[in-house]
PDB file of C-alpha atoms in Angstrom:
ATOM      1  CA  MET A   1    -170.003 -23.382 -96.039  1.00 95.00           C
ATOM      2  CA  LYS A   2    -172.233 -26.216 -94.845  1.00 98.00           C
ATOM      3  CA  THR A   3    -172.783 -27.604 -91.358  1.00 99.00           C
ATOM      4  CA  VAL A   4    -174.264 -31.032 -90.619  1.00 99.00           C
ATOM      5  CA  ILE A   5    -175.688 -31.732 -87.158  1.00 99.00           C
ATOM      6  CA  LEU A   6    -175.732 -35.510 -86.756  1.00 99.00           C
ATOM      7  CA  GLU A   7    -177.630 -35.958 -83.481  1.00 98.00           C
ATOM      8  CA  LYS A   8    -179.984 -33.049 -82.941  1.00 97.00           C
ATOM      9  CA  LYS A   9    -182.304 -34.757 -80.466  1.00 96.00           C
ATOM     10  CA  VAL A  10    -179.539 -35.710 -78.044  1.00 96.00           C
ATOM     11  CA  VAL A  11    -179.117 -32.025 -77.238  1.00 98.00           C
ATOM     12  CA  ASP A  12    -182.530 -30.733 -78.287  1.00 97.00           C
ATOM     13  CA  PRO A  13    -185.490 -33.051 -77.692  1.00 97.00           C
ATOM     14  CA  GLY A  14    -187.728 -30.067 -78.424  1.00 96.00           C
ATOM     15  CA  ASP A  15    -187.176 -27.578 -75.608  1.00 98.00           C
ATOM     16  CA  VAL A  16    -184.148 -25.627 -76.876  1.00 98.00           C
ATOM     17  CA  SER A  17    -183.051 -24.192 -80.226  1.00 97.00           C
ATOM     18  CA  TRP A  18    -180.061 -24.696 -82.511  1.00 98.00           C
ATOM     19  CA  GLU A  19    -180.580 -21.201 -83.949  1.00 98.00           C
ATOM     20  CA  PRO A  20    -177.219 -19.912 -82.670  1.00 98.00           C
ATOM     21  CA  VAL A  21    -175.617 -22.521 -84.963  1.00 98.00           C
ATOM     22  CA  THR A  22    -178.026 -22.486 -87.907  1.00 98.00           C
ATOM     23  CA  ARG A  23    -177.697 -18.718 -88.362  1.00 98.00           C
ATOM     24  CA  LEU A  24    -173.991 -19.066 -89.141  1.00 98.00           C
ATOM     25  CA  CYS A  25    -174.281 -20.926 -92.450  1.00 96.00           C
ATOM     26  CA  GLU A  26    -176.319 -23.495 -94.356  1.00 98.00           C
ATOM     27  CA  THR A  27    -177.191 -26.253 -91.898  1.00 98.00           C
ATOM     28  CA  VAL A  28    -178.603 -29.745 -92.357  1.00 98.00           C
ATOM     29  CA  VAL A  29    -180.041 -31.292 -89.221  1.00 98.00           C
ATOM     30  CA  TYR A  30    -180.572 -34.992 -88.480  1.00 98.00           C
ATOM     31  CA  ASP A  31    -182.427 -36.136 -85.372  1.00 98.00           C
ATOM     32  CA  HIS A  32    -180.322 -39.296 -85.144  1.00 96.00           C
ATOM     33  CA  CYS A  33    -177.488 -40.898 -87.077  1.00 97.00           C
ATOM     34  CA  HIS A  34    -176.601 -44.573 -87.262  1.00 94.00           C
ATOM     35  CA  GLU A  35    -172.941 -45.346 -87.799  1.00 94.00           C
ATOM     36  CA  GLU A  36    -173.548 -46.881 -91.209  1.00 94.00           C
ATOM     37  CA  ASP A  37    -175.332 -43.721 -92.425  1.00 97.00           C
ATOM     38  CA  LYS A  38    -172.778 -41.125 -91.382  1.00 98.00           C
ATOM     39  CA  PHE A  39    -170.711 -41.146 -94.584  1.00 98.00           C
ATOM     40  CA  GLU A  40    -173.678 -40.269 -96.774  1.00 98.00           C
ATOM     41  CA  LYS A  41    -174.910 -37.609 -94.360  1.00 98.00           C
ATOM     42  CA  ILE A  42    -171.626 -35.726 -94.103  1.00 98.00           C
ATOM     43  CA  ALA A  43    -170.246 -36.321 -97.606  1.00 97.00           C
ATOM     44  CA  ASP A  44    -170.554 -32.651 -98.615  1.00 97.00           C
ATOM     45  CA  ALA A  45    -170.183 -31.077 -95.166  1.00 99.00           C
ATOM     46  CA  ASP A  46    -167.493 -28.590 -94.230  1.00 99.00           C
ATOM     47  CA  ILE A  47    -168.466 -28.681 -90.554  1.00 99.00           C
ATOM     48  CA  VAL A  48    -169.656 -31.775 -88.674  1.00 99.00           C
ATOM     49  CA  LEU A  49    -171.234 -31.663 -85.229  1.00 99.00           C
ATOM     50  CA  THR A  50    -171.250 -34.958 -83.358  1.00 99.00           C
ATOM     51  CA  ASN A  51    -171.931 -36.235 -79.879  1.00 97.00           C
ATOM     52  CA  LYS A  52    -171.515 -40.009 -79.969  1.00 94.00           C
ATOM     53  CA  VAL A  53    -171.144 -40.749 -83.690  1.00 98.00           C
ATOM     54  CA  ILE A  54    -167.549 -41.855 -84.254  1.00 98.00           C
ATOM     55  CA  ILE A  55    -165.445 -39.684 -86.542  1.00 99.00           C
ATOM     56  CA  ASP A  56    -162.358 -41.666 -87.517  1.00 98.00           C
ATOM     57  CA  GLU A  57    -159.755 -42.034 -90.254  1.00 98.00           C
ATOM     58  CA  GLU A  58    -162.290 -43.601 -92.621  1.00 98.00           C
ATOM     59  CA  VAL A  59    -164.569 -40.576 -92.285  1.00 98.00           C
ATOM     60  CA  PHE A  60    -161.763 -38.179 -93.203  1.00 98.00           C
ATOM     61  CA  GLU A  61    -160.714 -40.344 -96.155  1.00 98.00           C
ATOM     62  CA  ARG A  62    -164.237 -40.775 -97.532  1.00 98.00           C
ATOM     63  CA  CYS A  63    -165.400 -37.238 -96.729  1.00 98.00           C
ATOM     64  CA  PRO A  64    -162.415 -35.035 -97.661  1.00 98.00           C
ATOM     65  CA  LYS A  65    -164.474 -31.843 -97.632  1.00 98.00           C
ATOM     66  CA  VAL A  66    -164.766 -31.981 -93.834  1.00 99.00           C
ATOM     67  CA  LYS A  67    -162.473 -29.384 -92.271  1.00 99.00           C
ATOM     68  CA  TYR A  68    -163.974 -28.951 -88.810  1.00 99.00           C
ATOM     69  CA  VAL A  69    -165.462 -31.370 -86.276  1.00 99.00           C
ATOM     70  CA  GLY A  70    -167.289 -29.936 -83.293  1.00 99.00           C
ATOM     71  CA  VAL A  71    -167.852 -32.415 -80.487  1.00 99.00           C
ATOM     72  CA  CYS A  72    -171.026 -31.453 -78.643  1.00 98.00           C
ATOM     73  CA  ALA A  73    -169.630 -32.641 -75.324  1.00 95.00           C
ATOM     74  CA  THR A  74    -166.620 -32.220 -73.086  1.00 92.00           C
ATOM     75  CA  GLY A  75    -165.209 -35.680 -73.795  1.00 89.00           C
ATOM     76  CA  TYR A  76    -163.883 -36.103 -77.328  1.00 92.00           C
ATOM     77  CA  ASN A  77    -162.836 -39.751 -77.484  1.00 89.00           C
ATOM     78  CA  VAL A  78    -165.312 -40.271 -80.373  1.00 95.00           C
ATOM     79  CA  VAL A  79    -162.869 -38.491 -82.697  1.00 98.00           C
ATOM     80  CA  ASP A  80    -159.576 -39.955 -83.900  1.00 98.00           C
ATOM     81  CA  LEU A  81    -157.421 -36.925 -83.149  1.00 98.00           C
ATOM     82  CA  SER A  82    -154.287 -38.210 -84.874  1.00 98.00           C
ATOM     83  CA  ALA A  83    -156.300 -38.835 -88.044  1.00 98.00           C
ATOM     84  CA  ALA A  84    -157.816 -35.366 -87.758  1.00 99.00           C
ATOM     85  CA  ARG A  85    -154.359 -33.798 -87.534  1.00 98.00           C
ATOM     86  CA  LYS A  86    -153.165 -35.882 -90.479  1.00 98.00           C
ATOM     87  CA  HIS A  87    -156.025 -34.564 -92.612  1.00 98.00           C
ATOM     88  CA  GLY A  88    -155.788 -30.986 -91.358  1.00 98.00           C
ATOM     89  CA  VAL A  89    -159.140 -31.075 -89.575  1.00 99.00           C
ATOM     90  CA  VAL A  90    -159.735 -28.861 -86.546  1.00 99.00           C
ATOM     91  CA  VAL A  91    -161.529 -30.561 -83.640  1.00 99.00           C
ATOM     92  CA  THR A  92    -163.148 -28.656 -80.773  1.00 99.00           C
ATOM     93  CA  ASN A  93    -165.056 -29.625 -77.654  1.00 98.00           C
ATOM     94  CA  VAL A  94    -167.329 -27.886 -75.146  1.00 98.00           C
ATOM     95  CA  PRO A  95    -165.698 -27.596 -71.725  1.00 95.00           C
ATOM     96  CA  ALA A  96    -167.389 -26.782 -68.432  1.00 94.00           C
ATOM     97  CA  TYR A  97    -170.920 -26.293 -69.791  1.00 98.00           C
ATOM     98  CA  SER A  98    -172.622 -28.784 -67.452  1.00 98.00           C
ATOM     99  CA  THR A  99    -170.596 -28.589 -64.256  1.00 98.00           C
ATOM    100  CA  ALA A 100    -173.472 -27.407 -62.064  1.00 98.00           C
ATOM    101  CA  SER A 101    -175.839 -30.008 -63.522  1.00 99.00           C
ATOM    102  CA  VAL A 102    -173.446 -32.923 -62.999  1.00 98.00           C
ATOM    103  CA  VAL A 103    -172.609 -31.841 -59.452  1.00 99.00           C
ATOM    104  CA  GLN A 104    -176.334 -31.600 -58.741  1.00 99.00           C
ATOM    105  CA  HIS A 105    -176.974 -35.044 -60.206  1.00 99.00           C
ATOM    106  CA  THR A 106    -174.114 -36.559 -58.228  1.00 99.00           C
ATOM    107  CA  PHE A 107    -175.773 -35.419 -55.036  1.00 99.00           C
ATOM    108  CA  ALA A 108    -179.221 -36.396 -56.284  1.00 99.00           C
ATOM    109  CA  LEU A 109    -177.964 -39.977 -56.555  1.00 99.00           C
ATOM    110  CA  LEU A 110    -176.153 -39.788 -53.227  1.00 99.00           C
ATOM    111  CA  LEU A 111    -179.107 -38.259 -51.377  1.00 99.00           C
ATOM    112  CA  ASP A 112    -181.462 -40.841 -52.856  1.00 99.00           C
ATOM    113  CA  ILE A 113    -179.171 -43.590 -51.591  1.00 99.00           C
ATOM    114  CA  ALA A 114    -178.668 -41.998 -48.159  1.00 99.00           C
ATOM    115  CA  SER A 115    -182.268 -40.956 -47.511  1.00 99.00           C
ATOM    116  CA  LYS A 116    -183.889 -43.907 -49.339  1.00 98.00           C
ATOM    117  CA  ILE A 117    -186.165 -41.623 -51.352  1.00 98.00           C
ATOM    118  CA  THR A 118    -186.908 -44.100 -54.142  1.00 98.00           C
ATOM    119  CA  VAL A 119    -187.281 -46.981 -51.679  1.00 98.00           C
ATOM    120  CA  TYR A 120    -189.933 -45.149 -49.681  1.00 99.00           C
ATOM    121  CA  ASP A 121    -191.665 -43.574 -52.662  1.00 98.00           C
ATOM    122  CA  ASN A 122    -192.165 -47.048 -54.146  1.00 98.00           C
ATOM    123  CA  SER A 123    -193.239 -48.440 -50.778  1.00 99.00           C
ATOM    124  CA  VAL A 124    -195.810 -45.723 -50.099  1.00 99.00           C
ATOM    125  CA  LYS A 125    -197.301 -46.096 -53.569  1.00 98.00           C
ATOM    126  CA  LYS A 126    -197.679 -49.839 -52.963  1.00 98.00           C
ATOM    127  CA  GLY A 127    -199.833 -49.047 -49.924  1.00 99.00           C
ATOM    128  CA  ASP A 128    -197.337 -49.734 -47.140  1.00 98.00           C
ATOM    129  CA  TRP A 129    -197.992 -46.432 -45.349  1.00 99.00           C
ATOM    130  CA  ILE A 130    -201.734 -46.919 -45.541  1.00 98.00           C
ATOM    131  CA  ASN A 131    -201.300 -50.292 -43.855  1.00 98.00           C
ATOM    132  CA  SER A 132    -198.758 -49.112 -41.277  1.00 98.00           C
ATOM    133  CA  GLU A 133    -199.641 -49.282 -37.577  1.00 97.00           C
ATOM    134  CA  ASP A 134    -197.393 -46.295 -36.807  1.00 98.00           C
ATOM    135  CA  PHE A 135    -196.976 -42.795 -38.216  1.00 98.00           C
ATOM    136  CA  CYS A 136    -193.733 -43.948 -39.855  1.00 98.00           C
ATOM    137  CA  TYR A 137    -192.252 -47.329 -40.710  1.00 98.00           C
ATOM    138  CA  TYR A 138    -188.945 -48.771 -41.877  1.00 98.00           C
ATOM    139  CA  LYS A 139    -188.078 -50.597 -45.058  1.00 97.00           C
ATOM    140  CA  GLU A 140    -184.436 -49.517 -45.028  1.00 97.00           C
ATOM    141  CA  TYR A 141    -182.545 -47.211 -42.701  1.00 98.00           C
ATOM    142  CA  PRO A 142    -181.653 -43.657 -43.782  1.00 98.00           C
ATOM    143  CA  VAL A 143    -178.187 -42.390 -42.907  1.00 98.00           C
ATOM    144  CA  GLU A 144    -176.704 -38.920 -42.467  1.00 98.00           C
ATOM    145  CA  LEU A 145    -174.002 -37.634 -44.780  1.00 99.00           C
ATOM    146  CA  GLU A 146    -172.573 -35.306 -42.145  1.00 99.00           C
ATOM    147  CA  GLY A 147    -169.337 -36.719 -40.782  1.00 99.00           C
ATOM    148  CA  LYS A 148    -168.993 -39.303 -43.545  1.00 99.00           C
ATOM    149  CA  THR A 149    -165.893 -39.339 -45.737  1.00 99.00           C
ATOM    150  CA  LEU A 150    -166.424 -38.762 -49.447  1.00 99.00           C
ATOM    151  CA  GLY A 151    -163.610 -39.855 -51.738  1.00 99.00           C
ATOM    152  CA  ILE A 152    -163.432 -37.892 -54.979  1.00 99.00           C
ATOM    153  CA  TYR A 153    -161.380 -39.473 -57.775  1.00 99.00           C
ATOM    154  CA  GLY A 154    -160.557 -36.626 -60.131  1.00 98.00           C
ATOM    155  CA  PHE A 155    -160.481 -32.925 -59.282  1.00 98.00           C
ATOM    156  CA  GLY A 156    -161.492 -31.025 -62.384  1.00 95.00           C
ATOM    157  CA  ASN A 157    -164.396 -28.590 -62.454  1.00 96.00           C
ATOM    158  CA  ILE A 158    -166.924 -31.248 -61.486  1.00 97.00           C
ATOM    159  CA  GLY A 159    -164.780 -32.862 -58.818  1.00 98.00           C
ATOM    160  CA  ARG A 160    -164.196 -29.468 -57.229  1.00 98.00           C
ATOM    161  CA  GLY A 161    -167.906 -28.703 -57.350  1.00 98.00           C
ATOM    162  CA  VAL A 162    -168.721 -32.003 -55.658  1.00 99.00           C
ATOM    163  CA  ALA A 163    -166.123 -31.272 -52.976  1.00 99.00           C
ATOM    164  CA  LYS A 164    -167.694 -27.876 -52.288  1.00 98.00           C
ATOM    165  CA  ALA A 165    -171.169 -29.407 -51.965  1.00 99.00           C
ATOM    166  CA  ALA A 166    -169.878 -32.221 -49.762  1.00 99.00           C
ATOM    167  CA  GLN A 167    -168.287 -29.780 -47.351  1.00 99.00           C
ATOM    168  CA  ALA A 168    -171.575 -27.880 -47.144  1.00 98.00           C
ATOM    169  CA  PHE A 169    -173.156 -31.149 -45.969  1.00 99.00           C
ATOM    170  CA  GLY A 170    -170.483 -31.447 -43.286  1.00 99.00           C
ATOM    171  CA  MET A 171    -168.648 -34.289 -44.988  1.00 99.00           C
ATOM    172  CA  ASN A 172    -164.933 -34.934 -44.883  1.00 99.00           C
ATOM    173  CA  VAL A 173    -163.381 -35.079 -48.343  1.00 99.00           C
ATOM    174  CA  LEU A 174    -160.461 -37.114 -49.652  1.00 99.00           C
ATOM    175  CA  VAL A 175    -159.296 -36.224 -53.149  1.00 99.00           C
ATOM    176  CA  HIS A 176    -157.129 -38.175 -55.562  1.00 98.00           C
ATOM    177  CA  THR A 177    -155.775 -36.248 -58.521  1.00 98.00           C
ATOM    178  CA  ALA A 178    -152.724 -36.546 -60.713  1.00 94.00           C
ATOM    179  CA  ASN A 179    -151.736 -32.948 -59.941  1.00 93.00           C
ATOM    180  CA  PRO A 180    -152.417 -32.182 -56.270  1.00 96.00           C
ATOM    181  CA  ASP A 181    -149.839 -29.379 -56.228  1.00 95.00           C
ATOM    182  CA  LYS A 182    -152.165 -27.319 -58.447  1.00 96.00           C
ATOM    183  CA  TYR A 183    -154.872 -27.369 -55.796  1.00 96.00           C
ATOM    184  CA  LEU A 184    -153.085 -26.885 -52.490  1.00 96.00           C
ATOM    185  CA  SER A 185    -155.269 -23.861 -51.728  1.00 97.00           C
ATOM    186  CA  TYR A 186    -158.263 -26.206 -51.407  1.00 96.00           C
ATOM    187  CA  ILE A 187    -156.805 -28.004 -48.392  1.00 96.00           C
ATOM    188  CA  ASN A 188    -158.677 -27.254 -45.164  1.00 97.00           C
ATOM    189  CA  LYS A 189    -159.883 -29.087 -42.080  1.00 96.00           C
ATOM    190  CA  GLN A 190    -162.457 -30.968 -44.191  1.00 98.00           C
ATOM    191  CA  LEU A 191    -160.456 -31.652 -47.365  1.00 98.00           C
ATOM    192  CA  ARG A 192    -157.122 -33.305 -48.006  1.00 98.00           C
ATOM    193  CA  PHE A 193    -155.420 -35.159 -50.834  1.00 98.00           C
ATOM    194  CA  ALA A 194    -154.626 -38.870 -50.869  1.00 98.00           C
ATOM    195  CA  ASP A 195    -153.166 -41.526 -53.105  1.00 98.00           C
ATOM    196  CA  ALA A 196    -155.635 -43.865 -54.782  1.00 98.00           C
ATOM    197  CA  ASN A 197    -155.196 -46.738 -52.339  1.00 98.00           C
ATOM    198  CA  SER A 198    -155.734 -44.470 -49.330  1.00 98.00           C
ATOM    199  CA  LEU A 199    -158.823 -42.978 -50.931  1.00 99.00           C
ATOM    200  CA  PHE A 200    -160.220 -46.468 -51.513  1.00 99.00           C
ATOM    201  CA  ALA A 201    -159.400 -47.576 -47.959  1.00 99.00           C
ATOM    202  CA  TYR A 202    -160.738 -44.628 -45.973  1.00 99.00           C
ATOM    203  CA  SER A 203    -163.772 -43.372 -47.918  1.00 99.00           C
ATOM    204  CA  ASP A 204    -167.353 -44.235 -46.986  1.00 99.00           C
ATOM    205  CA  ILE A 205    -168.502 -43.059 -50.408  1.00 99.00           C
ATOM    206  CA  ILE A 206    -166.387 -42.826 -53.561  1.00 99.00           C
ATOM    207  CA  SER A 207    -167.436 -40.623 -56.475  1.00 99.00           C
ATOM    208  CA  PHE A 208    -165.608 -40.795 -59.799  1.00 99.00           C
ATOM    209  CA  HIS A 209    -165.072 -37.601 -61.804  1.00 98.00           C
ATOM    210  CA  CYS A 210    -162.150 -38.482 -64.052  1.00 96.00           C
ATOM    211  CA  PRO A 211    -161.714 -38.810 -67.816  1.00 91.00           C
ATOM    212  CA  LEU A 212    -161.621 -42.201 -69.498  1.00 90.00           C
ATOM    213  CA  THR A 213    -157.981 -43.124 -70.122  1.00 91.00           C
ATOM    214  CA  ASP A 214    -155.971 -46.326 -70.270  1.00 93.00           C
ATOM    215  CA  GLU A 215    -155.265 -45.777 -66.574  1.00 95.00           C
ATOM    216  CA  THR A 216    -158.884 -45.282 -65.511  1.00 97.00           C
ATOM    217  CA  LYS A 217    -160.542 -47.903 -67.732  1.00 97.00           C
ATOM    218  CA  GLY A 218    -161.775 -50.697 -65.451  1.00 98.00           C
ATOM    219  CA  LEU A 219    -160.657 -48.754 -62.382  1.00 99.00           C
ATOM    220  CA  VAL A 220    -163.626 -49.947 -60.343  1.00 99.00           C
ATOM    221  CA  CYS A 221    -162.747 -53.633 -60.451  1.00 99.00           C
ATOM    222  CA  ALA A 222    -162.699 -56.543 -58.012  1.00 99.00           C
ATOM    223  CA  GLU A 223    -159.093 -55.820 -57.023  1.00 99.00           C
ATOM    224  CA  ASN A 224    -159.784 -52.197 -56.126  1.00 99.00           C
ATOM    225  CA  ILE A 225    -163.210 -52.843 -54.610  1.00 99.00           C
ATOM    226  CA  ALA A 226    -161.487 -55.267 -52.219  1.00 99.00           C
ATOM    227  CA  LYS A 227    -159.410 -52.315 -50.965  1.00 99.00           C
ATOM    228  CA  MET A 228    -162.547 -50.343 -50.116  1.00 99.00           C
ATOM    229  CA  LYS A 229    -164.487 -50.265 -46.870  1.00 99.00           C
ATOM    230  CA  ASP A 230    -167.178 -52.864 -46.351  1.00 99.00           C
ATOM    231  CA  GLY A 231    -170.460 -51.160 -47.185  1.00 99.00           C
ATOM    232  CA  VAL A 232    -168.888 -48.586 -49.487  1.00 99.00           C
ATOM    233  CA  VAL A 233    -171.156 -46.527 -51.754  1.00 99.00           C
ATOM    234  CA  ILE A 234    -169.896 -45.987 -55.315  1.00 99.00           C
ATOM    235  CA  ILE A 235    -171.013 -43.133 -57.583  1.00 99.00           C
ATOM    236  CA  ASN A 236    -170.069 -42.892 -61.267  1.00 99.00           C
ATOM    237  CA  VAL A 237    -171.236 -39.989 -63.396  1.00 98.00           C
ATOM    238  CA  SER A 238    -168.067 -39.747 -65.511  1.00 96.00           C
ATOM    239  CA  ARG A 239    -167.566 -42.507 -68.111  1.00 94.00           C
ATOM    240  CA  GLY A 240    -169.088 -45.985 -68.116  1.00 97.00           C
ATOM    241  CA  PRO A 241    -165.962 -48.052 -68.851  1.00 97.00           C
ATOM    242  CA  ILE A 242    -164.350 -46.766 -65.651  1.00 98.00           C
ATOM    243  CA  VAL A 243    -166.478 -49.414 -63.919  1.00 99.00           C
ATOM    244  CA  ASN A 244    -166.155 -53.154 -64.455  1.00 99.00           C
ATOM    245  CA  GLU A 245    -169.888 -53.721 -64.263  1.00 99.00           C
ATOM    246  CA  LYS A 246    -169.705 -57.432 -63.503  1.00 99.00           C
ATOM    247  CA  ASP A 247    -167.344 -56.812 -60.585  1.00 99.00           C
ATOM    248  CA  LEU A 248    -169.541 -54.015 -59.227  1.00 99.00           C
ATOM    249  CA  ALA A 249    -172.649 -56.196 -59.525  1.00 99.00           C
ATOM    250  CA  ASN A 250    -170.888 -58.961 -57.588  1.00 99.00           C
ATOM    251  CA  ALA A 251    -169.866 -56.466 -54.891  1.00 99.00           C
ATOM    252  CA  LEU A 252    -173.460 -55.274 -54.559  1.00 99.00           C
ATOM    253  CA  LYS A 253    -174.764 -58.823 -54.358  1.00 99.00           C
ATOM    254  CA  SER A 254    -172.224 -59.787 -51.695  1.00 99.00           C
ATOM    255  CA  GLY A 255    -172.806 -56.638 -49.654  1.00 98.00           C
ATOM    256  CA  LYS A 256    -169.215 -55.443 -50.019  1.00 99.00           C
ATOM    257  CA  ALA A 257    -170.739 -52.393 -51.695  1.00 99.00           C
ATOM    258  CA  ALA A 258    -173.870 -51.143 -49.956  1.00 99.00           C
ATOM    259  CA  ALA A 259    -175.154 -49.216 -52.959  1.00 99.00           C
ATOM    260  CA  ALA A 260    -174.170 -47.576 -56.218  1.00 99.00           C
ATOM    261  CA  GLY A 261    -175.385 -44.566 -58.153  1.00 99.00           C
ATOM    262  CA  ILE A 262    -174.667 -44.904 -61.863  1.00 99.00           C
ATOM    263  CA  ASP A 263    -175.382 -42.449 -64.684  1.00 99.00           C
ATOM    264  CA  VAL A 264    -173.094 -43.969 -67.312  1.00 98.00           C
ATOM    265  CA  ILE A 265    -172.742 -47.491 -68.681  1.00 98.00           C
ATOM    266  CA  ALA A 266    -169.981 -49.120 -70.728  1.00 97.00           C
ATOM    267  CA  THR A 267    -172.352 -49.721 -73.658  1.00 96.00           C
ATOM    268  CA  GLU A 268    -175.066 -47.130 -74.236  1.00 95.00           C
ATOM    269  CA  PRO A 269    -177.985 -47.534 -74.680  1.00 95.00           C
ATOM    270  CA  MET A 270    -177.891 -50.163 -71.935  1.00 98.00           C
ATOM    271  CA  LEU A 271    -178.056 -53.795 -73.045  1.00 98.00           C
ATOM    272  CA  PRO A 272    -180.632 -56.139 -71.488  1.00 97.00           C
ATOM    273  CA  ASP A 273    -177.944 -58.492 -70.175  1.00 98.00           C
ATOM    274  CA  ASN A 274    -176.017 -55.783 -68.337  1.00 98.00           C
ATOM    275  CA  PRO A 275    -175.049 -57.320 -64.962  1.00 99.00           C
ATOM    276  CA  LEU A 276    -176.234 -54.238 -63.085  1.00 99.00           C
ATOM    277  CA  MET A 277    -179.815 -54.820 -64.226  1.00 98.00           C
ATOM    278  CA  ASP A 278    -180.412 -57.442 -61.546  1.00 96.00           C
ATOM    279  CA  ALA A 279    -177.983 -56.171 -58.919  1.00 98.00           C
ATOM    280  CA  PRO A 280    -179.466 -54.915 -55.632  1.00 98.00           C
ATOM    281  CA  ASN A 281    -179.281 -51.323 -54.399  1.00 98.00           C
ATOM    282  CA  VAL A 282    -178.112 -49.797 -57.636  1.00 98.00           C
ATOM    283  CA  TYR A 283    -179.670 -46.529 -58.795  1.00 98.00           C
ATOM    284  CA  ILE A 284    -179.289 -46.050 -62.542  1.00 99.00           C
ATOM    285  CA  THR A 285    -180.086 -43.006 -64.662  1.00 99.00           C
ATOM    286  CA  PRO A 286    -179.677 -42.892 -68.480  1.00 98.00           C
ATOM    287  CA  HIS A 287    -176.581 -40.659 -68.912  1.00 97.00           C
ATOM    288  CA  ILE A 288    -178.704 -37.667 -68.007  1.00 98.00           C
ATOM    289  CA  ALA A 289    -176.520 -35.884 -65.433  1.00 98.00           C
ATOM    290  CA  TRP A 290    -175.281 -33.371 -68.007  1.00 98.00           C
ATOM    291  CA  ALA A 291    -178.628 -32.672 -69.605  1.00 98.00           C
ATOM    292  CA  SER A 292    -180.455 -29.942 -67.723  1.00 98.00           C
ATOM    293  CA  ARG A 293    -182.136 -27.481 -70.076  1.00 98.00           C
ATOM    294  CA  GLU A 294    -179.790 -24.758 -68.910  1.00 99.00           C
ATOM    295  CA  ALA A 295    -176.724 -26.879 -69.656  1.00 99.00           C
ATOM    296  CA  ARG A 296    -177.980 -27.838 -73.113  1.00 99.00           C
ATOM    297  CA  MET A 297    -178.674 -24.206 -73.997  1.00 98.00           C
ATOM    298  CA  ARG A 298    -175.190 -23.325 -72.779  1.00 98.00           C
ATOM    299  CA  LEU A 299    -173.719 -26.144 -74.883  1.00 99.00           C
ATOM    300  CA  ILE A 300    -175.380 -24.914 -78.078  1.00 99.00           C
ATOM    301  CA  ASN A 301    -174.153 -21.373 -77.480  1.00 99.00           C
ATOM    302  CA  ILE A 302    -170.582 -22.577 -76.917  1.00 99.00           C
ATOM    303  CA  VAL A 303    -170.743 -24.819 -80.013  1.00 99.00           C
ATOM    304  CA  ALA A 304    -171.848 -21.800 -82.047  1.00 99.00           C
ATOM    305  CA  GLY A 305    -169.065 -19.695 -80.557  1.00 99.00           C
ATOM    306  CA  ASN A 306    -166.514 -22.381 -81.404  1.00 99.00           C
ATOM    307  CA  ILE A 307    -167.642 -22.481 -85.034  1.00 99.00           C
ATOM    308  CA  GLU A 308    -167.701 -18.705 -85.365  1.00 99.00           C
ATOM    309  CA  ALA A 309    -164.215 -18.387 -83.887  1.00 99.00           C
ATOM    310  CA  TRP A 310    -162.910 -20.998 -86.340  1.00 99.00           C
ATOM    311  CA  MET A 311    -164.587 -19.224 -89.259  1.00 98.00           C
ATOM    312  CA  ASN A 312    -162.848 -16.026 -88.163  1.00 98.00           C
ATOM    313  CA  GLY A 313    -159.464 -17.758 -88.129  1.00 98.00           C
ATOM    314  CA  ASP A 314    -159.029 -17.743 -84.362  1.00 98.00           C
ATOM    315  CA  PRO A 315    -160.338 -21.134 -83.153  1.00 98.00           C
ATOM    316  CA  VAL A 316    -161.029 -21.768 -79.471  1.00 99.00           C
ATOM    317  CA  ASN A 317    -161.523 -24.922 -77.385  1.00 99.00           C
ATOM    318  CA  VAL A 318    -159.331 -26.797 -79.856  1.00 99.00           C
ATOM    319  CA  VAL A 319    -158.388 -30.351 -78.896  1.00 98.00           C
ATOM    320  CA  SER A 320    -156.663 -31.179 -82.194  1.00 92.00           C
TER     321      SER A 320
END
């Protein structure tokens, strides 16, 4: 049995270990994998571990030895599931390993926007405080989160975690989810459910925590931004294509959107002509919300557990 890890450094830049996986069977590890190299690298693999490398029908046809694909992430849209089923390949993912990290990052972006941390850090380091006549000075105006309405689009583990944190800050929470009846116990004086249009209309801040589907692709577009409050703040730590980046950039430039916190981009790594690069008041991080050391260690342990369960004939976290 042979395992091939295609993108070691995405999960382990040097501070964690793949030992829970490598102890299971012969393992070949690649730091990175370009799409054109994947066929050669996994030609004799039984088990393939991927994060962003696409595993499609062509892979299964050209690499017939592959019987298991482990996606080292929660989202598994990089694998053609129908092709996997056709070829008898088991596909697993890693659910709920980074919930705390993503919730934390969501609020890191929101608190930076609200309290102007980056704005003032940059200003102080340019000498503005040294040259100030008063003990404090204003470049932009901080705002309180307490009493604001946070709209949460999607109410999985992360959405629920964000709602819990928001209520601790004294925020009111509107939630849009496809299955509100599952979560009626969460309703209280601070939290209620709403349809998408109501969430857009009444939220001061909107944070997206939904999977990428045909329905959510391009969800943050000019048409829907027009339904939002003037001065809305938009947070996206879910999937890049949920946002129409040109439309969001235009909203930021016009002032319709006061600010945005973005951890994911439609094309990653980010391209130099991305319209958000020159948009004002946008805080961008490089798809790092998931990647605390604790979360990455947890991911590796779950990946190893998935493989071991499959080897023992009782697979878990199966998506196909």
